[in-house]
Coordinates of C-alpha atoms and ligand atoms in Angstrom, one line a residue:
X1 CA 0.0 0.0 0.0
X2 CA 1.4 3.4 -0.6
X3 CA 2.8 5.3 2.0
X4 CA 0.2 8.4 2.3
X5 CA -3.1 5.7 2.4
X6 CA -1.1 4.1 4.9
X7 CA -1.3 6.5 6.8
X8 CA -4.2 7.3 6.2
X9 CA -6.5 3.9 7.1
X10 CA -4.3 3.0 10.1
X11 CA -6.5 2.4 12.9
X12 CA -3.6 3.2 15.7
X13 CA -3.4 7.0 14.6
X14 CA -6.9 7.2 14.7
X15 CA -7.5 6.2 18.4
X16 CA -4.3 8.4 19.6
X17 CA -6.3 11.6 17.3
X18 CA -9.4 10.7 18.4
X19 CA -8.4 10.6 22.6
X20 CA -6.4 13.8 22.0
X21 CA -9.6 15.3 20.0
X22 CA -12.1 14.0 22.6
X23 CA -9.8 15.5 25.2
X24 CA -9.8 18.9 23.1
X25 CA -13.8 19.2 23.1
X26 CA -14.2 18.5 26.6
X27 CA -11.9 21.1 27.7
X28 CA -14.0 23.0 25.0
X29 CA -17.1 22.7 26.2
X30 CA -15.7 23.3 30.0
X31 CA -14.4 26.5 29.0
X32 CA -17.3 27.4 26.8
X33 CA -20.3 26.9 29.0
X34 CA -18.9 29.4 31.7
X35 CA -19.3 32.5 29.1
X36 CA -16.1 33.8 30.1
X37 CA -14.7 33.9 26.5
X38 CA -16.0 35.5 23.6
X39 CA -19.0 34.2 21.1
X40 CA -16.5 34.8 18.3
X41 CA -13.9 36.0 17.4
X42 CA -14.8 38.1 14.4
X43 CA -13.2 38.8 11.5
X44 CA -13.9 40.5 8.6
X45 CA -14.6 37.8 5.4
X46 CA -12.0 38.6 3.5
X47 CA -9.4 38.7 6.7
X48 CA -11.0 35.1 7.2
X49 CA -10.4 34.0 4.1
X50 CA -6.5 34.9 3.5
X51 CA -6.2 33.3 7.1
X52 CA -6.9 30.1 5.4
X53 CA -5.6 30.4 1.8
X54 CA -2.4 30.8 3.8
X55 CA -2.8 28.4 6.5
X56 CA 0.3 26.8 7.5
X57 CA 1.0 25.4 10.7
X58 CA 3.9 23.2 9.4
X59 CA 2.5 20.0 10.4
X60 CA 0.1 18.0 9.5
X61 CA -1.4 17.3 12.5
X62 CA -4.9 17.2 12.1
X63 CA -5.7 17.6 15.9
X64 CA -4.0 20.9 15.5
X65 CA -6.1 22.2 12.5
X66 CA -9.5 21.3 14.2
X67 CA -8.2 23.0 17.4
X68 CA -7.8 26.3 14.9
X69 CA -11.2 25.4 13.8
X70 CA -12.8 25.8 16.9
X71 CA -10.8 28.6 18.2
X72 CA -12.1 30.6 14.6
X73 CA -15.7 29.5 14.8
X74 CA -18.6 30.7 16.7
X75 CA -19.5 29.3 19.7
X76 CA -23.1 28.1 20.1
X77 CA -22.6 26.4 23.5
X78 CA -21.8 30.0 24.7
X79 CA -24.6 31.3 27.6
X80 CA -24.0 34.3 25.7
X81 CA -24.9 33.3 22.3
X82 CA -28.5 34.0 21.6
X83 CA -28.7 34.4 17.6
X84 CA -29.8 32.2 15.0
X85 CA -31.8 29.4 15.7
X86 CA -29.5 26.5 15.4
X87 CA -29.0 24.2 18.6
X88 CA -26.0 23.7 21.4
X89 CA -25.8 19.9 19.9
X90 CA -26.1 17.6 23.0
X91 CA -22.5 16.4 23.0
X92 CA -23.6 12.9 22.9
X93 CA -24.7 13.6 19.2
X94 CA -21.6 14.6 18.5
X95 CA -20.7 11.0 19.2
X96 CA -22.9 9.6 17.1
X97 CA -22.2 11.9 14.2
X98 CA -18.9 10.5 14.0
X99 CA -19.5 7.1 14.0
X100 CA -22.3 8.1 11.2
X101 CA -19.4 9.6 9.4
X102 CA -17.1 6.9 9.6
X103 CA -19.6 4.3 8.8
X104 CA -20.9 6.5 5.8
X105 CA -24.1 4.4 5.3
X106 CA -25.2 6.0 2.2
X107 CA -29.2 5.7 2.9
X108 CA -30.2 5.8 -0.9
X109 CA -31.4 2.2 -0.5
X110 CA -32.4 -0.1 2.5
X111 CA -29.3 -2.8 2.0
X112 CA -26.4 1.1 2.1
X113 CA -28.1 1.9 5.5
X114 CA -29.8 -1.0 7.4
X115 CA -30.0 0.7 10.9
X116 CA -30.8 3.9 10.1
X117 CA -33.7 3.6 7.5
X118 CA -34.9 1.3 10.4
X119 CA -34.2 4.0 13.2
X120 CA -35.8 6.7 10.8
X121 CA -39.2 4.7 10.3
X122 CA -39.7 4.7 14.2
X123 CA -38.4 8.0 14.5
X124 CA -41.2 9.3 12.1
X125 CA -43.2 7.1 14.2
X126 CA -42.6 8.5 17.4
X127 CA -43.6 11.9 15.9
X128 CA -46.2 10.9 14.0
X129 CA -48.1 9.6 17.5
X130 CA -47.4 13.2 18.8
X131 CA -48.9 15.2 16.0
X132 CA -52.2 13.1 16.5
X133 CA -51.7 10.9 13.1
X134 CA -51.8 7.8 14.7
X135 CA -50.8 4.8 13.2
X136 CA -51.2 6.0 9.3
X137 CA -48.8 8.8 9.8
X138 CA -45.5 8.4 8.1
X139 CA -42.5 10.6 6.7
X140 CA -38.6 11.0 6.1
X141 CA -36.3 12.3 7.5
X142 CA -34.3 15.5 5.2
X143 CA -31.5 17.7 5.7
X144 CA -32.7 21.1 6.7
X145 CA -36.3 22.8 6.3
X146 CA -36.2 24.4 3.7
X147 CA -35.2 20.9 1.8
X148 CA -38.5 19.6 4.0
X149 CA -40.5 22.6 2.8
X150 CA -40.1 21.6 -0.9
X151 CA -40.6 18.3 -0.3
X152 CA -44.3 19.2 1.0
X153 CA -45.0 21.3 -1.8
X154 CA -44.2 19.1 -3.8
X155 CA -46.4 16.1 -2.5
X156 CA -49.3 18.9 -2.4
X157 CA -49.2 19.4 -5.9
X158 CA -48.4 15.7 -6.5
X159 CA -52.1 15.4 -4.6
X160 CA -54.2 18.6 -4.7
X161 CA -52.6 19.6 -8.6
X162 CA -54.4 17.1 -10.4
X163 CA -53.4 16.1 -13.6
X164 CA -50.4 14.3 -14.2
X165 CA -48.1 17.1 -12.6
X166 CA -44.6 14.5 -12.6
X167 CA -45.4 13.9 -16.6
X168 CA -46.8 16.9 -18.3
X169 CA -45.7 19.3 -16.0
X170 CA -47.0 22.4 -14.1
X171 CA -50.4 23.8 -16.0
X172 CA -49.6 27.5 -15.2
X173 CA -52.6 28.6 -12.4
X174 CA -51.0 26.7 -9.4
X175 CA -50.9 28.9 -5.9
X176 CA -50.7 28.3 -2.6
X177 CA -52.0 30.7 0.4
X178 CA -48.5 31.6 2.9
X179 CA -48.6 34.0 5.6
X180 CA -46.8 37.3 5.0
X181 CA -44.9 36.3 7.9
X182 CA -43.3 32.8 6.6
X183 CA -39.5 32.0 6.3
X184 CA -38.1 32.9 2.7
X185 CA -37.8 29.1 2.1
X186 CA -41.9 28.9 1.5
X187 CA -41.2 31.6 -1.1
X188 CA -38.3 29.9 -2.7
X189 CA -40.0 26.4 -2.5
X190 CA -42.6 27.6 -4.8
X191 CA -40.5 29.6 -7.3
X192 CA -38.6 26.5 -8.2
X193 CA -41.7 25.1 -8.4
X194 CA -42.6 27.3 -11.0
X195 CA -45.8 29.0 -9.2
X196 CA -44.0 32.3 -9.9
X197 CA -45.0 35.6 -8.5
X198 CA -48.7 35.0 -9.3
X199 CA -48.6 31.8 -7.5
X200 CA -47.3 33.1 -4.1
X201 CA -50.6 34.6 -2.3
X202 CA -49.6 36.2 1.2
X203 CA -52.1 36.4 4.0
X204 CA -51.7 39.4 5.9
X205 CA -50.6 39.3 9.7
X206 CA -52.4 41.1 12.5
X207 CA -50.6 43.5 14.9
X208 CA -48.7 40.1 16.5
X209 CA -47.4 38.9 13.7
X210 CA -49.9 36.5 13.3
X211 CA -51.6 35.3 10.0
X212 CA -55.3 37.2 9.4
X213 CA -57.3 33.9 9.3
X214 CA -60.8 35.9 8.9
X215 CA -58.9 37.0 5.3
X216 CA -58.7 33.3 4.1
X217 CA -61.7 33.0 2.2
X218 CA -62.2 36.3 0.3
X219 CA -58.4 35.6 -0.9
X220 CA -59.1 32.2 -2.1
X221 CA -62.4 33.6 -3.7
X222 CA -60.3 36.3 -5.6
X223 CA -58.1 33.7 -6.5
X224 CA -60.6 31.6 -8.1
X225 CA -61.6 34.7 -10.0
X226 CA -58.4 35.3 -11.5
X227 CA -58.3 31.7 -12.5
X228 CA -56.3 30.3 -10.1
X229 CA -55.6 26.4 -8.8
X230 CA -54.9 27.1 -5.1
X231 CA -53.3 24.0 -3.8
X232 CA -52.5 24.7 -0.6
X233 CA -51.9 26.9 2.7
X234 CA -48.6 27.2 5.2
X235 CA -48.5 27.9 8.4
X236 CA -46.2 29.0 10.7
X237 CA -45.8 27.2 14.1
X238 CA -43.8 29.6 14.8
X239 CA -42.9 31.9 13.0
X240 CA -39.4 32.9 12.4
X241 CA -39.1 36.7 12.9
X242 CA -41.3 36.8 15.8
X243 CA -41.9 33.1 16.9
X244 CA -45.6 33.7 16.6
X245 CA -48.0 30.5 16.3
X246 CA -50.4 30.6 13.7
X247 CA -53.9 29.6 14.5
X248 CA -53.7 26.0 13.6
X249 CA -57.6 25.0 14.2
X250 CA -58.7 27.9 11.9
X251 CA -56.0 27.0 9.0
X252 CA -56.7 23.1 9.3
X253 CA -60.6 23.7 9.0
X254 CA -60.7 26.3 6.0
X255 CA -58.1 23.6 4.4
X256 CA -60.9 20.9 5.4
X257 CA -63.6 23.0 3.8
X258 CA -62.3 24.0 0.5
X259 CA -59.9 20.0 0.2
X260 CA -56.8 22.3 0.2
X261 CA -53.2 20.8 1.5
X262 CA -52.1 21.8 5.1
X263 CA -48.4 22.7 5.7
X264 CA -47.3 23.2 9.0
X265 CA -44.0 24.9 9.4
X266 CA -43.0 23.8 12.6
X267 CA -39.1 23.8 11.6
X268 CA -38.5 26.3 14.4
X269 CA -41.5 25.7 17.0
X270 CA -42.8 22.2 16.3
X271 CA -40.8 20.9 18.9
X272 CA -43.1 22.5 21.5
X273 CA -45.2 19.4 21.0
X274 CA -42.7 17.6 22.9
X275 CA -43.2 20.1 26.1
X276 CA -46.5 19.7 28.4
X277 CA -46.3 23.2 29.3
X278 CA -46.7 24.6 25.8
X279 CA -47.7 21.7 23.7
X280 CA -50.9 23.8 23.5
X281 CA -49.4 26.7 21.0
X282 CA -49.6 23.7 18.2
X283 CA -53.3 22.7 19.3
X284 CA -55.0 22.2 15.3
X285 CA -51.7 20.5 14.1
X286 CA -53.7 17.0 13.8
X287 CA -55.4 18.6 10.9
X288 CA -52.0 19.1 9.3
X289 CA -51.2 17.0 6.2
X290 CA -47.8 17.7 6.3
X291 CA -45.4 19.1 8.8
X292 CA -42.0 19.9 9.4
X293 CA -39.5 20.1 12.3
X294 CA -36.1 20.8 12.5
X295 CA -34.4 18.7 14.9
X296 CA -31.4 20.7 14.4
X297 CA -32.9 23.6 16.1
X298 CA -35.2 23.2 19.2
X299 CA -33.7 19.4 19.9
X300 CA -30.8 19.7 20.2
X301 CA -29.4 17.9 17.1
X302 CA -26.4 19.0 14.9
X303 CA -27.4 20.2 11.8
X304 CA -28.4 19.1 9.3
X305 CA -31.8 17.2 10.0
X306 CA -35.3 17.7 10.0
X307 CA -38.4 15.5 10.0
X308 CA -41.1 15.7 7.2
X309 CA -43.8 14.0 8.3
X310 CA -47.3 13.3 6.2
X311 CA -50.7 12.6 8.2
X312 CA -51.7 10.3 4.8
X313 CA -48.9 7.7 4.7
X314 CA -49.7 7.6 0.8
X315 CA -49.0 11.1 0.6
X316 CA -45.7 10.4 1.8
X317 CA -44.9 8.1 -1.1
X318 CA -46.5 10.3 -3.8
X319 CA -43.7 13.6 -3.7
X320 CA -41.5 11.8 -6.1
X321 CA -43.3 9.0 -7.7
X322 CA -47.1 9.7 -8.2
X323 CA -47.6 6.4 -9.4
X324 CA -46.8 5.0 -6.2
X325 CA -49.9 6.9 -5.0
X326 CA -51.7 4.5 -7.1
X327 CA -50.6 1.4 -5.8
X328 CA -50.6 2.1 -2.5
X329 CA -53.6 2.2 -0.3
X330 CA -54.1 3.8 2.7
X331 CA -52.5 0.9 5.3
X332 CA -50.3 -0.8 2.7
X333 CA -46.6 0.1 3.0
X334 CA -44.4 -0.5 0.2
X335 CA -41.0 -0.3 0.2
X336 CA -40.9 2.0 3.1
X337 CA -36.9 1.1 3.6
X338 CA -35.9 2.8 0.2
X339 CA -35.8 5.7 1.4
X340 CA -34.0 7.7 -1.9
X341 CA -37.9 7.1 -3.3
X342 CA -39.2 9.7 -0.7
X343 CA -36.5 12.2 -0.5
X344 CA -34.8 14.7 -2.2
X345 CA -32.1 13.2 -1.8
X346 CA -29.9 10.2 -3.2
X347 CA -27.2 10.2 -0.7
X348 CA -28.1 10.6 2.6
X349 CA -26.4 10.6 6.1
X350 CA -27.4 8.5 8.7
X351 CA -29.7 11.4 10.3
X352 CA -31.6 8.9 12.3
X353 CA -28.3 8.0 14.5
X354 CA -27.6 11.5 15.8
X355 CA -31.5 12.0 17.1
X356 CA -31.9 8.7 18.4
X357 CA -28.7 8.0 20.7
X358 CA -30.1 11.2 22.0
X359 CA -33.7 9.7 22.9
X360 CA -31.9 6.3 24.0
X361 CA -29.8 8.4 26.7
X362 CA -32.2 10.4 27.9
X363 CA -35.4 9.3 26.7
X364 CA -38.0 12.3 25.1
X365 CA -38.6 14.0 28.2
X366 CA -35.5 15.5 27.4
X367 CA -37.1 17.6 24.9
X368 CA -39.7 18.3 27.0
X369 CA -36.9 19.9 29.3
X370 CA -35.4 21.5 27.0
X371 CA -38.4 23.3 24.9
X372 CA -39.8 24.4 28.3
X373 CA -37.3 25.8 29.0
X374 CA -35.9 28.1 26.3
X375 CA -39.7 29.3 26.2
X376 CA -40.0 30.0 29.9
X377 CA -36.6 31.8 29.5
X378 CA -37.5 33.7 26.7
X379 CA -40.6 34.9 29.0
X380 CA -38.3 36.1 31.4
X381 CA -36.1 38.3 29.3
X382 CA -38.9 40.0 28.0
X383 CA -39.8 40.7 31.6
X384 CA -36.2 42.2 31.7
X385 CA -37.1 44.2 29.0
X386 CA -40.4 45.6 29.9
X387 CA -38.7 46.7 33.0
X388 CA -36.2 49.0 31.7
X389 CA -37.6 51.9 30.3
X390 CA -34.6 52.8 27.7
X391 CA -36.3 49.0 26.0
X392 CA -39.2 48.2 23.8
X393 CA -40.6 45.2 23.2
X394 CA -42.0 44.1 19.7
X395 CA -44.4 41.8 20.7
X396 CA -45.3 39.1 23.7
X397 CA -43.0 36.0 23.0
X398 CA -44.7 32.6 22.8
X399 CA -41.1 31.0 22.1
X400 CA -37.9 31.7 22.5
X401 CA -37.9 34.6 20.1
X402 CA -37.9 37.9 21.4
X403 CA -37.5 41.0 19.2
X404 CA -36.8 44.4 20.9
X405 CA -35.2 47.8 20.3
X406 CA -34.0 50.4 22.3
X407 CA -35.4 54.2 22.0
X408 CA -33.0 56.5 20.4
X409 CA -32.3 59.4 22.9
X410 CA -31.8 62.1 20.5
X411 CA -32.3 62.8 16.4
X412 CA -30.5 59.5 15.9
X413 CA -33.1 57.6 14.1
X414 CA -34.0 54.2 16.4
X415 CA -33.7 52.1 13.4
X416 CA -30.2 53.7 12.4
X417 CA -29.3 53.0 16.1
X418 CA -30.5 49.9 16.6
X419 CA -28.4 48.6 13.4
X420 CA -25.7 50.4 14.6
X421 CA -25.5 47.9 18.4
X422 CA -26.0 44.8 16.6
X423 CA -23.0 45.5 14.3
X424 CA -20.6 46.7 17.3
X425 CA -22.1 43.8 19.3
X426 CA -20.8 41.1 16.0
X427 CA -17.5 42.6 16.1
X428 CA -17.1 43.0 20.0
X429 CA -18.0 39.4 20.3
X430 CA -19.6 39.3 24.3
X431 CA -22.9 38.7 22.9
X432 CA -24.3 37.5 19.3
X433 CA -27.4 38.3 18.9
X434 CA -29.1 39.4 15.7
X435 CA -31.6 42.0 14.2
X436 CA -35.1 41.9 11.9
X437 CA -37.1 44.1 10.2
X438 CA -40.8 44.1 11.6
X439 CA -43.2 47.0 10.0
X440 CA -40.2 48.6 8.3
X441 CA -39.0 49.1 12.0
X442 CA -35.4 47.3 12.8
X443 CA -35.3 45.6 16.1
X444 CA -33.3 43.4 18.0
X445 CA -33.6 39.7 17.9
X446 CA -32.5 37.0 20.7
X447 CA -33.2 33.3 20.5
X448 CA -32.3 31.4 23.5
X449 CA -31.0 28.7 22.0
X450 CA -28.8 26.8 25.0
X451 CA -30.3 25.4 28.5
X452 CA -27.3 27.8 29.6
X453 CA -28.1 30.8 29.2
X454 CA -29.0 32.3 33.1
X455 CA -31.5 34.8 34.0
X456 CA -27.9 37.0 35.0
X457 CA -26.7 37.1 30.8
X458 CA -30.0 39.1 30.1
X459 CA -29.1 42.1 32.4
X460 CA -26.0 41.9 30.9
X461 CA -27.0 41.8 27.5
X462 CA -29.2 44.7 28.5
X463 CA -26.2 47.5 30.2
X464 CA -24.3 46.6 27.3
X465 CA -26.7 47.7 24.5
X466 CA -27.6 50.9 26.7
X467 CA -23.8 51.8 27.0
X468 CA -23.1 50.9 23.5
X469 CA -25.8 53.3 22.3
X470 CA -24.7 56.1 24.9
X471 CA -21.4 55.6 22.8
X472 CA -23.4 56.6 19.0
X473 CA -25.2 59.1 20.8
X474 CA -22.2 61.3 22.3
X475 CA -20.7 60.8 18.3
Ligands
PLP501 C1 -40.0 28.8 10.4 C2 -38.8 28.3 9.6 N1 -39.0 27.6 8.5 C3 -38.0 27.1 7.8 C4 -36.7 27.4 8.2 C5 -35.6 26.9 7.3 O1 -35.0 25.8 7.9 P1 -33.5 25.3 7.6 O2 -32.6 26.3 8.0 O3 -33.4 24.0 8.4 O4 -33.5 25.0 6.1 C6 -36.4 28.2 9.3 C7 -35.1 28.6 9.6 O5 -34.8 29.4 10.4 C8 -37.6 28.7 10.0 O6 -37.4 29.5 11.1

């Protein structure tokens, strides 16, 4: 064997890295949970990127290059971080992950990924039950939303489109109903559908962010007028800006009424269904035909990974293959280990592995722990808020998504100044948080993301921002 695959395969150097790298993370995530460093370290791109092109430790330890890695990425586990909504991994994932990786069970078919086509089916299973779909629910597993988003589209038109969609192609009239406030990846799902412009309808939200549900049938009527097929309606559950729920019951029954599909984009807050205290914000999702949840955001999964599933399990089989539709009925299951017949995907990694050594250590009520409480601490920060008068809040949370702005003291426009914190908080590093636009006005935007993050970060957070924007103000 040549000398560099030598190398390479040998077993010996791959326990000896993997101790040292264990050893490295641990340390990691001692150090990182106590908030004493920074969130990141940030860097301009371009300053990132000629860090790299030149990178040249002169070795070729590879210990030594993922220890760079982490020193130059940005730290999730942080009590401090509180941006995007992407999860502090359990660490035990990150076990399974790797053996996924080396193992590189390819998914497309049952025989390239025995266990975990079998771990996804009672994975979707397990969800399925707790959506209220009972035994004929059924689904996939996808890597990300917005991959699960098309997905459901698709298999509403494959259902609700008539025709024979997969052969002739789109007829030209197709819509679907989306609220005003859904994630760009609704949008996008439907351009590369083809639905175009025309075929995007958004429902209005109220003052909370919430979709107008007493709107739904005089747009559907002008839709019909104007000679369009609408297919379908999304929700949001929650939404992403805001983390608003969308009133499920109302959606689910004007679907019911008019045989329309029923999306529920839960990638964010689906996992409340897990929690007993606020399982109650999804109450309607039974009516769902399809849903989504990220399991790399509220449950504490590494991305990527997200579960699709269908309240029809024919539905589930007809995205890609409407003939399948055909020969299925409703109980039969037919070659429910293929999984590459389902999914977007050909290749696919062993997502079922990461979220289920997670459930066999700590069972589901895990999830229930953790959901309740990111929402309970998202509650209290907008407390914090309310009580200082310098703050605004946007709007009532119902997750763990709270926006918020402070009040420009003088001409200084709030949105200009508002902007102006989030930037100098990026580049500081203490805290990453990030910003949205909501009515044209910019605000503030924390997640709490990580079981971490103490009641004591919030105050923090706050005397920063006020003494950051005592800083534009004296400019
Ligand atoms: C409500 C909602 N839907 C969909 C998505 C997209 O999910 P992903 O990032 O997994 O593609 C997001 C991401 O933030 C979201 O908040």
């Amino acid at each position: 064997m040549k000398n560099k695959l030598k190398a390479a395969y040998n077993p010996d150097a791959f326990r000896e890295n993997g101790h040292r790298m264990i050893d490295l993370l641990v340390d990691y995530l001692e150090e990182v949970r106590h908030g004493t460093q920074k969130v990141m370290d940030w860097k301009e791109p371009d300053e990132q990127y000629e860090f790299w092109k030149n990178y040249n430790p002169g070795h070729n330890d590879p210990v030594a290059f993922l220890k760079d890695v982490i020193e130059k990425s940005i730290h999730i586990h942080n009590p401090r971080y509180m941006g995007h909504q992407v999860s502090a991994p359990a660490p035990v994932t990150a076990l399974a992950d790797m053996v996924s990786a080396l193992l590189n069970n390819g998914m497309a078919i049952y025989e390239m990924g025995p266990v975990s086509s079998a771990l996804e089916k009672w994975i979707i299973g397990q969800f399925a039950g707790r959506l209220g779909f009972g035994k004929n629910g059924d689904g996939l597993l996808t890597s990300g939303g917005t991959l699960g988003m098309l997905t459901a589209l698709l298999a509403a038109r494959q259902v609700k489109g008539g025709g024979n969609i997969w052969e002739e192609g789109n007829p030209g009239n197709l819509a679907v109903l989306i609220p005003e406030e859904s994630h760009y990846s609704v949008e996008r799902a439907a351009r590369i559908m083809g639905f175009g412009s025309k075929g995007i309808i958004k429902i209005p939200a109220d003052e909370n962010y919430r979709m107008q549900t007493s709107v739904l049938e005089s747009y559907l009527d002008k839709a019909h007028k104007e000679g369009k097929k609408v297919i379908a309606v999304t929700a949001n559950a929650c939404s992403t800006a805001t983390g608003t729920y969308d009133n499920l019951n109302e959606i689910g029954s004007f679907c019911r009424k008019h045989d329309l599909w029923f999306h529920v984009d839960g990638a964010h807050g689906g996992a409340a269904i897990f929690s007993e205290k606020y399982k109650h914000l999804l109450d309607g999702i039974h009516l769902a035909d399809s849903v989504t949840i990220d399991l790399h955001k509220m449950l504490m999964t590494p991305a990527l990974a997200t579960a699709l599933i269908f309240r029809n399990k024919s539905d589930s089989y007809a995205t890609f293959n409407q003939q399948a539709r055909y020969l299925l009925n409703e109980t039969s299951e037919e070659q429910w280990y293929d999984y590459a017949k389902r999914t977007m995907e050909c290749t696919k990694v062993m997502i079922s592995v990461k979220f289920y050594a997670l459930v066999h250590t700590y069972d589901f009520e895990i999830f229930d722990q953790n959901v309740t409480t990111l929402y309970d601490l998202a509650k209290t920060f907008a407390e914090t808020v309310k009580n200082r008068p310098a703050f605004e809040l946007a709007v009532e949370p119902e997750s763990n998504i709270v926006c918020f702005r402070i009040l420009a003291e003088n001409e200084m426009k709030n949105n200009k100044l508002n902007s102006a914190i989030r930037q100098r908080l990026l580049e500081e590093g203490d805290f990453y948080i990030v910003q949205t636009v909501l009515k044209g006005e910019v605000f503030l935007r924390v997640t709490i993301m990580n079981p971490l993050t103490e009641e004591r970060y919030f105050k923090e957070l706050l005397d920063k921002i006020e003494m950051v924007a005592k800083t534009f103000e004296l400019t």
